[in-house]
Coordinates of C-alpha atoms (C1' of nucleotides) in Angstrom, one line a residue:
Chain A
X1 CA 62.6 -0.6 24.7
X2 CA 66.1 -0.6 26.6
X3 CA 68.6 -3.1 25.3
X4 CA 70.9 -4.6 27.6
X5 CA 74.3 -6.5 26.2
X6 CA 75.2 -9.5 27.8
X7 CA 79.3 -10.0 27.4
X8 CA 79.8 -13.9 28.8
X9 CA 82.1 -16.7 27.5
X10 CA 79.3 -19.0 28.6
X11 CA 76.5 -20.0 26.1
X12 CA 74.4 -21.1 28.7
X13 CA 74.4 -18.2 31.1
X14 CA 73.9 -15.9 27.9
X15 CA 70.9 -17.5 27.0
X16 CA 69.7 -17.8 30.7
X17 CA 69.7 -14.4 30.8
X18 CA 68.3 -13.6 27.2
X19 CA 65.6 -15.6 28.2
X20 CA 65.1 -13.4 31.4
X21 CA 65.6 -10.1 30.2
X22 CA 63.1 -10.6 27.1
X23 CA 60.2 -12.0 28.6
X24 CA 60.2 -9.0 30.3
X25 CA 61.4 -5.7 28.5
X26 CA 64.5 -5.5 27.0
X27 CA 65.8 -6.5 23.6
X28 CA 69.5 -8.5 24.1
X29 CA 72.2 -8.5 22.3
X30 CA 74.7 -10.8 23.1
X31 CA 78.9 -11.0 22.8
X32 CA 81.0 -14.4 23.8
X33 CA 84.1 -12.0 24.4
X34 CA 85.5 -8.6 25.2
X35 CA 86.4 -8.0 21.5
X36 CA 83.5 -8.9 20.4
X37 CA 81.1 -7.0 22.9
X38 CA 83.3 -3.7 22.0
X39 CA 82.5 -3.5 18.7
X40 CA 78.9 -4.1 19.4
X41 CA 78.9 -1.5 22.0
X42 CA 80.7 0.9 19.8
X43 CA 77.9 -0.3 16.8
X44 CA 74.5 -0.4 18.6
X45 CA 75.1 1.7 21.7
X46 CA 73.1 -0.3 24.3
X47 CA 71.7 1.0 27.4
X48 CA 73.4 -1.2 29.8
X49 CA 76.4 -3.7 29.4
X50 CA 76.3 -7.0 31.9
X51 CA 80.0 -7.8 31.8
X52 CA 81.3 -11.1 33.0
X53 CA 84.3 -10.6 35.2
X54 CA 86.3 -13.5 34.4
X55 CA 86.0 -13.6 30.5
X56 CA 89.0 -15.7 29.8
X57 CA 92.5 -13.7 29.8
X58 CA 91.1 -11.4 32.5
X59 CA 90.1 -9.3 29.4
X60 CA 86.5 -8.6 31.4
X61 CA 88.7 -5.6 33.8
X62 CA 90.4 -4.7 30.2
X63 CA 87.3 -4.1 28.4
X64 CA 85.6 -1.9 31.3
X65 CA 88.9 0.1 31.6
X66 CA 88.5 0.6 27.7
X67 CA 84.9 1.9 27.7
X68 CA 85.8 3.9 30.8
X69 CA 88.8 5.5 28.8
X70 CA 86.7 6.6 25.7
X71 CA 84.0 9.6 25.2
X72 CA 81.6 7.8 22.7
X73 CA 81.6 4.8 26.0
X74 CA 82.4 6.7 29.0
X75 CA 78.3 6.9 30.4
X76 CA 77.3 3.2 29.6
X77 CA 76.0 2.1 32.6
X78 CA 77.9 -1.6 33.2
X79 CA 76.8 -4.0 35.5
X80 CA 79.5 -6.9 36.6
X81 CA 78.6 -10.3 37.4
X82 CA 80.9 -12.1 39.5
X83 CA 81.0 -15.5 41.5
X84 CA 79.9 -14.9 45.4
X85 CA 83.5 -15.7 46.1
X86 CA 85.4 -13.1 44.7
X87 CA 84.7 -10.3 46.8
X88 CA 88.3 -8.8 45.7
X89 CA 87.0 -8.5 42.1
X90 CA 84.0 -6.2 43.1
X91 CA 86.6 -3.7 44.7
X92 CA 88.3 -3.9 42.3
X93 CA 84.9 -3.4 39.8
X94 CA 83.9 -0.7 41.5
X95 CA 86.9 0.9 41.2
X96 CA 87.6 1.0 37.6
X97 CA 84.2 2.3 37.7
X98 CA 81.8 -0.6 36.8
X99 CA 78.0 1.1 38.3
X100 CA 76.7 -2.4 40.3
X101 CA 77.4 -5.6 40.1
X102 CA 76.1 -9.3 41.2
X103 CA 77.1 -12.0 42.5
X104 CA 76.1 -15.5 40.7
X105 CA 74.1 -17.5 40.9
X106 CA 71.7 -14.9 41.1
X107 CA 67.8 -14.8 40.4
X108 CA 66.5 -13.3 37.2
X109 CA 64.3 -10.8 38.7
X110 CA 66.9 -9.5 41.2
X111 CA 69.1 -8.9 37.9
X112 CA 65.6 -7.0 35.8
X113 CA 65.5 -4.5 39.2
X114 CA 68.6 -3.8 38.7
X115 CA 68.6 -3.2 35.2
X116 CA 66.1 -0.8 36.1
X117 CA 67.3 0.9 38.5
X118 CA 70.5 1.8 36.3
X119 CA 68.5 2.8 33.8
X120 CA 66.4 4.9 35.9
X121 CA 70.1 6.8 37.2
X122 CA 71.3 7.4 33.8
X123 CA 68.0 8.5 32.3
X124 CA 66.9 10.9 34.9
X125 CA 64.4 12.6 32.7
X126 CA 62.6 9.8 33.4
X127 CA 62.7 10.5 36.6
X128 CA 62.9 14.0 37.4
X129 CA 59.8 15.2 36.5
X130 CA 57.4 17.5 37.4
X131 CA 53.9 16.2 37.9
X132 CA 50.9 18.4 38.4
X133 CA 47.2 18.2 39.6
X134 CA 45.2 21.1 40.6
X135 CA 47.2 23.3 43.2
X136 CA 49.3 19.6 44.3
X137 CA 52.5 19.6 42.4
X138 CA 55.1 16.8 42.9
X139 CA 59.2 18.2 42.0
X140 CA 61.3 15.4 40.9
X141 CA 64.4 17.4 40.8
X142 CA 63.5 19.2 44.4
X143 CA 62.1 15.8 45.7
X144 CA 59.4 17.7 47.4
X145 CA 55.7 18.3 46.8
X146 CA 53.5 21.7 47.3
X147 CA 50.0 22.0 47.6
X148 CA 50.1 25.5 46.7
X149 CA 52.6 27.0 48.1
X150 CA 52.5 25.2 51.4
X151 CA 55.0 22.1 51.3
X152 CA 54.0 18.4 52.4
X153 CA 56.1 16.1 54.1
X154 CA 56.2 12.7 53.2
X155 CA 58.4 9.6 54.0
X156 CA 60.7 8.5 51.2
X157 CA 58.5 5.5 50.4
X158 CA 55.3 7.7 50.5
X159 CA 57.0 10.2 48.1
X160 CA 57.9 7.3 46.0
X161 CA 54.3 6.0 45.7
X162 CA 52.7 9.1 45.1
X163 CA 55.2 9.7 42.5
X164 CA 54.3 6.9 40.5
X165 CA 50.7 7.1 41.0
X166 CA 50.7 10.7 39.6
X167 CA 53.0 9.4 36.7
X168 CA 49.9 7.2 36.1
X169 CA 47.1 8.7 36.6
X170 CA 43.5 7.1 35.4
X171 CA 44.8 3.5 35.8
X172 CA 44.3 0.8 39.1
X173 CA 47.4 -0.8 40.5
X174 CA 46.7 -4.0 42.4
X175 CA 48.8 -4.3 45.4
X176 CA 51.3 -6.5 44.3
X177 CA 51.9 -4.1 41.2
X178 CA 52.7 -1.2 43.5
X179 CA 54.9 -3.4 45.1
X180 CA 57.1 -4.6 42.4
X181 CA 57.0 -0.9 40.8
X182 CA 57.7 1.5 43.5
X183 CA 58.8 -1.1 46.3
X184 CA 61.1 -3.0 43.4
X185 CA 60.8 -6.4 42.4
X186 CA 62.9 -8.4 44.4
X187 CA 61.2 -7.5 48.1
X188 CA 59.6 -9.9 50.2
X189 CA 56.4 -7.6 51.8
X190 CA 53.1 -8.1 52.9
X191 CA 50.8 -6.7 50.9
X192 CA 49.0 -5.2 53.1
X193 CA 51.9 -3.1 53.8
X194 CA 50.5 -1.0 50.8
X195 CA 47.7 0.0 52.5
X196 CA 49.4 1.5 55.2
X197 CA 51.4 3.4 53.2
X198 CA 48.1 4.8 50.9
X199 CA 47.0 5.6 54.1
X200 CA 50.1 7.5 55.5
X201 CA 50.2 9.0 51.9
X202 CA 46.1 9.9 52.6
X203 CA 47.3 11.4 55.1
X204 CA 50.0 13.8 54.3
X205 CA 47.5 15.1 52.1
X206 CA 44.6 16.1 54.1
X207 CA 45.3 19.6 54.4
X208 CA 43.0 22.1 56.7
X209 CA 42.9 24.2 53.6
X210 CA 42.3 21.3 51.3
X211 CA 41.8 17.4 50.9
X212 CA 43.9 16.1 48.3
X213 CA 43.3 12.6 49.6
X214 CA 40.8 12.0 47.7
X215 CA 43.0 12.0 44.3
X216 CA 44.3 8.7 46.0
X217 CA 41.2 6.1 45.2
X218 CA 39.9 3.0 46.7
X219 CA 39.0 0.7 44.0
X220 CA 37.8 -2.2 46.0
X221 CA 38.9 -5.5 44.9
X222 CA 41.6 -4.3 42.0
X223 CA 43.5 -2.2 43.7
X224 CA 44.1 2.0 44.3
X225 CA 44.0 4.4 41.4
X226 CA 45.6 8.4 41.0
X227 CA 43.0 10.3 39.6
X228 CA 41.7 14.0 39.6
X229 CA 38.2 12.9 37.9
X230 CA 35.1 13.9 39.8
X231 CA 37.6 15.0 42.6
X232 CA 37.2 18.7 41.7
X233 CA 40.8 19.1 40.9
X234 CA 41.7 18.6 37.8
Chain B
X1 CA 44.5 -21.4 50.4
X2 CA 47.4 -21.5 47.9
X3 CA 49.1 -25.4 47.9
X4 CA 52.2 -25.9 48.2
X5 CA 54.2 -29.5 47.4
X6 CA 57.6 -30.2 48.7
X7 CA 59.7 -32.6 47.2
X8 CA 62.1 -33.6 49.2
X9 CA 63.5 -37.4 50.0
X10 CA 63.9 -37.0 53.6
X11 CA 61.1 -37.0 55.2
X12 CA 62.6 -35.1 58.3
X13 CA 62.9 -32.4 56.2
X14 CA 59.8 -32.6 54.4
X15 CA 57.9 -32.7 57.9
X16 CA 59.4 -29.6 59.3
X17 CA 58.8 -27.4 56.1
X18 CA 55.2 -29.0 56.1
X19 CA 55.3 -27.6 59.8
X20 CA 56.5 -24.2 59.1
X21 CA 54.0 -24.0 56.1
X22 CA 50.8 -25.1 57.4
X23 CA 50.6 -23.2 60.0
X24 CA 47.1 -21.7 58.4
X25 CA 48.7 -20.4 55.3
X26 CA 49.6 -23.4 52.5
X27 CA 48.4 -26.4 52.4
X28 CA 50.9 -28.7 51.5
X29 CA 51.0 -31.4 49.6
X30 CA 54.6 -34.0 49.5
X31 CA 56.6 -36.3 47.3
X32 CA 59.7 -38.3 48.2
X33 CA 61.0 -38.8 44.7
X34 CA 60.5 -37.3 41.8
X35 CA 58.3 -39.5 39.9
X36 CA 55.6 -38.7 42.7
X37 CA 56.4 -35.5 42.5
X38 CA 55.3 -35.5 38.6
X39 CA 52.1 -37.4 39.7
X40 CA 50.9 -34.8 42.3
X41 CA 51.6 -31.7 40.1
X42 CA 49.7 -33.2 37.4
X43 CA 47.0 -34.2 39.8
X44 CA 46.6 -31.7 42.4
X45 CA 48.4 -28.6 40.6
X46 CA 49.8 -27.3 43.3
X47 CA 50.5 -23.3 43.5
X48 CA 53.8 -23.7 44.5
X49 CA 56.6 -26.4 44.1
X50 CA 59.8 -26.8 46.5
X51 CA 62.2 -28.9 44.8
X52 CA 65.1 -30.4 46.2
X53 CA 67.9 -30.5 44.1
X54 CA 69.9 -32.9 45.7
X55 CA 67.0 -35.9 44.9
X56 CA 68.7 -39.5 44.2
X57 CA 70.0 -39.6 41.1
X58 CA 70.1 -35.9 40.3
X59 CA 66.3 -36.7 39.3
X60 CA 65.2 -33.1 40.5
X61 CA 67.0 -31.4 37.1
X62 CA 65.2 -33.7 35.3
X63 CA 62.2 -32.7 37.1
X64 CA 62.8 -29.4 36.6
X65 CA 63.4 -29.9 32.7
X66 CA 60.4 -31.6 32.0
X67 CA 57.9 -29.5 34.2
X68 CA 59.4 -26.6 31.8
X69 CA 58.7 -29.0 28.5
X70 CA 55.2 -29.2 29.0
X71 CA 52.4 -26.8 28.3
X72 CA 50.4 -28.0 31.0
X73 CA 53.0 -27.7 34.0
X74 CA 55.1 -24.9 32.2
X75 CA 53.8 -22.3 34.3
X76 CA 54.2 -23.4 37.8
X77 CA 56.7 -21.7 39.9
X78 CA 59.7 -24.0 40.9
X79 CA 61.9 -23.3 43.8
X80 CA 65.0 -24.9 44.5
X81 CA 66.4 -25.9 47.8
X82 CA 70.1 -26.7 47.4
X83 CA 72.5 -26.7 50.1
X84 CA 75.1 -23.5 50.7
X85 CA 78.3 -25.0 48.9
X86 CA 76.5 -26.1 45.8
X87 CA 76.6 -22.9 43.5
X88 CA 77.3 -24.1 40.1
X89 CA 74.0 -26.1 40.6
X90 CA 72.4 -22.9 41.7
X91 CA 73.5 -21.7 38.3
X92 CA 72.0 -24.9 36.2
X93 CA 68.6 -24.9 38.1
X94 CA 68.4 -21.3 37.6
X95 CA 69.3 -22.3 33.7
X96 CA 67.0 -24.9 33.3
X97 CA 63.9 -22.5 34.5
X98 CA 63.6 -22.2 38.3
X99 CA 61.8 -19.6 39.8
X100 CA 64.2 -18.9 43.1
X101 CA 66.2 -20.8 45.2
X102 CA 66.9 -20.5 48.9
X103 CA 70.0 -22.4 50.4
X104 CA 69.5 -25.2 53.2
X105 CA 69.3 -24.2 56.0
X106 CA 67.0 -21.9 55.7
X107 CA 64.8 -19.9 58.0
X108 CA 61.3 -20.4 57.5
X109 CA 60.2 -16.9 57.6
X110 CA 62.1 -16.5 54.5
X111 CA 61.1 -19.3 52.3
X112 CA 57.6 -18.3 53.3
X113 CA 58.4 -15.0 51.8
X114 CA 59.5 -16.4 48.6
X115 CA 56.5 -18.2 48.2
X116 CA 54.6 -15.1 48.7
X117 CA 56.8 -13.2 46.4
X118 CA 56.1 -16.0 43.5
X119 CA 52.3 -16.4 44.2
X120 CA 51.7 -12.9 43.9
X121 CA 53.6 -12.6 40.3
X122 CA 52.4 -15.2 38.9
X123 CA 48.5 -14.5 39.4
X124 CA 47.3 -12.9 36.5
X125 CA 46.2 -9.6 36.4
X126 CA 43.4 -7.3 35.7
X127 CA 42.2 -7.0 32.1
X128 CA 43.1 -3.8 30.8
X129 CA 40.7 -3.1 27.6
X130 CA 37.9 -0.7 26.7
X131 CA 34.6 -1.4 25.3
X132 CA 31.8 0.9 24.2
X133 CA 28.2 0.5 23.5
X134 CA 26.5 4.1 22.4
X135 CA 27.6 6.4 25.6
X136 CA 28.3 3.5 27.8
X137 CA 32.1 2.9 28.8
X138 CA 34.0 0.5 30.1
X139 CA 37.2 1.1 31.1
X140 CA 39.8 -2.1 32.0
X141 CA 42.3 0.3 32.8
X142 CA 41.3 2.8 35.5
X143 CA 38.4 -0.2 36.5
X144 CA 35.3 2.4 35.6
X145 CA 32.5 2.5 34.0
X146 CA 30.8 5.8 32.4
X147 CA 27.5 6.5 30.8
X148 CA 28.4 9.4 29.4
X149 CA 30.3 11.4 31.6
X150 CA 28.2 9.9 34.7
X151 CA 30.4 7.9 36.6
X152 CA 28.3 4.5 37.4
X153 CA 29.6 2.7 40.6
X154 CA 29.6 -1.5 40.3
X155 CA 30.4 -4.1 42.6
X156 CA 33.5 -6.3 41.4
X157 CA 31.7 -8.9 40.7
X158 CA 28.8 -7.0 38.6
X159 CA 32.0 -5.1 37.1
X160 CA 33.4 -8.9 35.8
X161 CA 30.6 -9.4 34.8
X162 CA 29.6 -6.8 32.6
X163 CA 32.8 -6.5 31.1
X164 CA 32.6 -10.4 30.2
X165 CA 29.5 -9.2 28.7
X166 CA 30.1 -6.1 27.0
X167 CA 33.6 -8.5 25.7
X168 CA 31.0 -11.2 23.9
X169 CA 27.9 -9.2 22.8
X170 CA 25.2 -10.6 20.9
X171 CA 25.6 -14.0 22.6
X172 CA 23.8 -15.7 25.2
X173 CA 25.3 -17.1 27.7
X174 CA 23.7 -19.6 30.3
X175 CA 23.9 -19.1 33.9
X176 CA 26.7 -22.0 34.1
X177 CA 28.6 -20.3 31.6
X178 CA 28.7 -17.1 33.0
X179 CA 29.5 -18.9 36.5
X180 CA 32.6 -20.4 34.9
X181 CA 33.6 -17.6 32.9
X182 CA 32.8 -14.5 35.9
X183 CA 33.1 -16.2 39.1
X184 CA 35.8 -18.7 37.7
X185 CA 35.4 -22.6 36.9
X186 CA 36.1 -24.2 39.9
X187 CA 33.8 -22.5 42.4
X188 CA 30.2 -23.6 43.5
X189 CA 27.5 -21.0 44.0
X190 CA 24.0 -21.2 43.1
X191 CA 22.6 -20.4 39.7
X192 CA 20.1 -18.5 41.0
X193 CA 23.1 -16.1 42.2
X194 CA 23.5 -15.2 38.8
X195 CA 20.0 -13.6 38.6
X196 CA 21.1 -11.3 41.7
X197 CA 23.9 -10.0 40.2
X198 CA 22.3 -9.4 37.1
X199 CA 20.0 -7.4 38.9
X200 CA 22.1 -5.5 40.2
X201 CA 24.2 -4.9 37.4
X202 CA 20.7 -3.9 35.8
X203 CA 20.1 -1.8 38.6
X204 CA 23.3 0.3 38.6
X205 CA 23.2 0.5 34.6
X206 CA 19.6 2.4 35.5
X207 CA 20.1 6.1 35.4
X208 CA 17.6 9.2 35.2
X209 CA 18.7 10.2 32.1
X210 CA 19.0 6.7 30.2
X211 CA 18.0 3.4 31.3
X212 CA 21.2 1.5 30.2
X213 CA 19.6 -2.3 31.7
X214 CA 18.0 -3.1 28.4
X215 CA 21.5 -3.9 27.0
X216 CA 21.1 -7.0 29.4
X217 CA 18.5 -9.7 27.7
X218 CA 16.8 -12.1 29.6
X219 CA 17.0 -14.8 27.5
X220 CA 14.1 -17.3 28.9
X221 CA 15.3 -20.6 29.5
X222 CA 18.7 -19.9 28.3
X223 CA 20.3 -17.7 29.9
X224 CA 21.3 -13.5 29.4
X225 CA 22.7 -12.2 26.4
X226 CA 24.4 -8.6 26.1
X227 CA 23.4 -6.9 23.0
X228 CA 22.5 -3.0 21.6
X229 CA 20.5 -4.2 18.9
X230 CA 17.0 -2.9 18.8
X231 CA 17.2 -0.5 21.9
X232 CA 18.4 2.4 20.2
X233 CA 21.8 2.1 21.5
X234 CA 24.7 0.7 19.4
Chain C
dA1 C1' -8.1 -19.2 33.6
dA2 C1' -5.4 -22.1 36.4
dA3 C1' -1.1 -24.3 36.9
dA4 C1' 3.6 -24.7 35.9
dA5 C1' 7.9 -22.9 34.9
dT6 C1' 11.0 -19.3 35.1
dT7 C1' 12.8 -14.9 36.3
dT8 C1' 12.9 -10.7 39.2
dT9 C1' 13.1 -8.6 43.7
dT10 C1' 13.8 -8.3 48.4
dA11 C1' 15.8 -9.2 52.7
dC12 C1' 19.4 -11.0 55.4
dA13 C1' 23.4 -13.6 57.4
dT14 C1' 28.0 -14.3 56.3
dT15 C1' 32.3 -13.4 54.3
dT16 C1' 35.6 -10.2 52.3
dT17 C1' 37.9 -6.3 52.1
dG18 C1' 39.9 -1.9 53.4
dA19 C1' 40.9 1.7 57.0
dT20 C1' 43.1 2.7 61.1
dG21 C1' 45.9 3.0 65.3
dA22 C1' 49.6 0.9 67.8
dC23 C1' 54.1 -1.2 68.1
dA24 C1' 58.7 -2.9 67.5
dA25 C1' 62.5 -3.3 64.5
dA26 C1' 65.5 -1.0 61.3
dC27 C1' 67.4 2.9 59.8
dT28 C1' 69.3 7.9 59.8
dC29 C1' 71.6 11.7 61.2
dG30 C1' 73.9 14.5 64.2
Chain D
dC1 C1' 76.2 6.3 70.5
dG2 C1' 71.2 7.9 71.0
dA3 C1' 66.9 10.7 69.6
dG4 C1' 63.9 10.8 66.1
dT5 C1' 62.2 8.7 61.6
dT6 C1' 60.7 5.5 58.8
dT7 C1' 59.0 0.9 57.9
dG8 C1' 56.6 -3.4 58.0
dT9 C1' 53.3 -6.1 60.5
dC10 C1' 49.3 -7.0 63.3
dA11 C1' 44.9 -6.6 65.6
dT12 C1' 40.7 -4.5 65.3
dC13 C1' 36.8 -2.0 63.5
dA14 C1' 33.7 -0.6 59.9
dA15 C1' 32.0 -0.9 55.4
dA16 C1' 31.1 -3.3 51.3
dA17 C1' 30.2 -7.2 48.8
dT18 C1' 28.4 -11.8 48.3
dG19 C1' 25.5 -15.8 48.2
dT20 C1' 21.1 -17.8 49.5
dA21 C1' 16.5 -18.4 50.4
dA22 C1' 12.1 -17.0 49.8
dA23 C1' 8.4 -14.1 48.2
dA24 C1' 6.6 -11.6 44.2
dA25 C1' 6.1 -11.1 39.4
dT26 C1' 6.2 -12.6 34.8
dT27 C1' 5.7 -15.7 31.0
dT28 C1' 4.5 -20.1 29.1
dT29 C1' 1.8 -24.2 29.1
dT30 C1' -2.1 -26.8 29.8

DNA sequence: AAAAATTTTTACATTTTGATGACAAACTCG
DNA sequence: CGAGTTTGTCATCAAAATGTAAAAATTTTT
């Protein structure tokens, strides 16, 4: 399970966002100023660091340049929050090499996709891997799928879906969980919208040679499933 | 049709979000102040609660608060309208448990889509167990169900129904129960509908090779029980 | 054995749900 | 800037699932 440190002078937004980030996946730890935060990132290493910008003294830009400056720190992926106002600050983030930031108030879901999507970056094992069924074979690294040695074209969102389906296989993903997984959790779209997509996936993979659309399955009142069972493939 | 209840003071702005919602989608329910507002949540349980924060007497924290105290109401999604300028409230509603928020004024396509967003988190989903009898199989997480390696193909409802079954073996259950517990407890349907889907549950659990329908007992004048003993199964 | 009670089947109208094609808005890339 | 993609939404069609009523079958009671 990722942890996330959250760096804030402010008990309450700490524990707003503890509360958040548990009920979900992450284990916190938790640091009411810069000194304090480096020691526990030097200590427990965590995955990602949600610094507050204006820790009192201005010490939040301090303690970024600091992790920026040192090898054991350098790839910690830090997220800045900011008030909506300071737009100036987020330059200036960015620039001393924070990896995202938001603005507060912000929702705690927008803040969990975010998390994720960090920790998606700076894992990329995760996320560029090679998945396989039958002849159909989907290159993270390459971003491209084969069905043999004939290559399938697919829209970014379509790639997207079929990667995660075929990272898991044998399992039914209602609508609204495709959604929050390979849409991310913070969009507003019609559910439906899935369907089109399964079907523009469908398809790309209805090939004269052979129908890989039926790996994609129908399972009528739960959702759509990845599987090579019964399909022939396998 | 989900329910929606706006809280609100001004009835001007109650009425057009009412307007914007209705239009064949929520129904809505309202409150002026937030001890109706309390009442009709209690009462009616809406899907969905609008909250302005702005109520007399900064009532709608307080709202807020003691929705999130209580077991009963703890799990209804709150969002907040607040107007643009207000941020540090943003911060506190979003402290005190608030789902969202959307700043007045808003455009109604886009609280809609909030409300969308919320509904579709927060219904639950799809039980993700395994049970076995002998060679039959259930599977919760790919939704299937296998005698063997024959793949046996079920409705939703006779899938819900056999895995509330297969979940409480050796227990009968009467047609009211099972309505309540399957079809869910606030829906009328006949009893007799029962029967029909038992039968077809039967039906589908009938194969060449093993006639799987004797795991569901007619229990006369009770009800149907689930159970391997004494058919050679188990 | 007839009647009554209860369950199983069948058949069918209605409702739900998913597939599909079309379209306009948003986005991308040269 | 524009031509070509990609995306989300909608309207429509087809298929599947559902609930009900009624007939048939079964078991229990009288």
């Amino acid at each position: 399970m990722p942890s996330v440190l959250i760096v804030d002078d402010e008990l309450a937004i700490r524990d707003m966002v503890r509360m958040a980030l548990e009920m979900d996946e992450f284990v916190c730890l938790e640091a009411g100023s810069a000194k304090d935060a480096h020691s526990i990132i030097v200590d427990d290493n965590p995955d990602v660091v949600l610094l507050d910008w204006m820790l009192p003294g201005g010490s939040g830009i301090d303690l970024l340049s600091r992790l920026r400056s040192e090898d054991l720190t350098r790839e910690i992926p830090v997220i800045m929050l900011t008030a909506r106002v300071a737009e100036e600050h987020i330059v200036r983030g960015l620039e001393k090499g924070a990896d995202d930031y938001i603005t507060k108030p912000f929702v705690p879901r927008e803040l969990i996709a975010r998390i994720r999507t960090l920790l998606r970056r700076s894992k990329p094992e995760l996320n560029a891997e090679r998945y396989q069924v039958g002849e159909l074979v989907l290159d993270g690294t390459s971003h491209r799928v084969f069905a043999g040695s004939i290559l399938i074209d697919l829209g970014p969102t379509e790639f997207r879906l079929l990667l995660f389906l075929m990272k898991h296989p044998e399992r039914v993903y209602s609508r609204a969980q495709l959604l929050d997984h390979v849409w991310g959790a913070n969009v507003y779209v019609e559910e439906r919208t899935v369907d089109v997509h399964i079907r523009r996936l469908r398809k790309a993979l209805q090939l004269p040679s052979t129908d890989y659309s039926k790996l994609v399955q129908t399972v009528r009142g739960a959702g759509y499933r990845f599987s090579p069972l019964g399909t022939g493939f396998s």
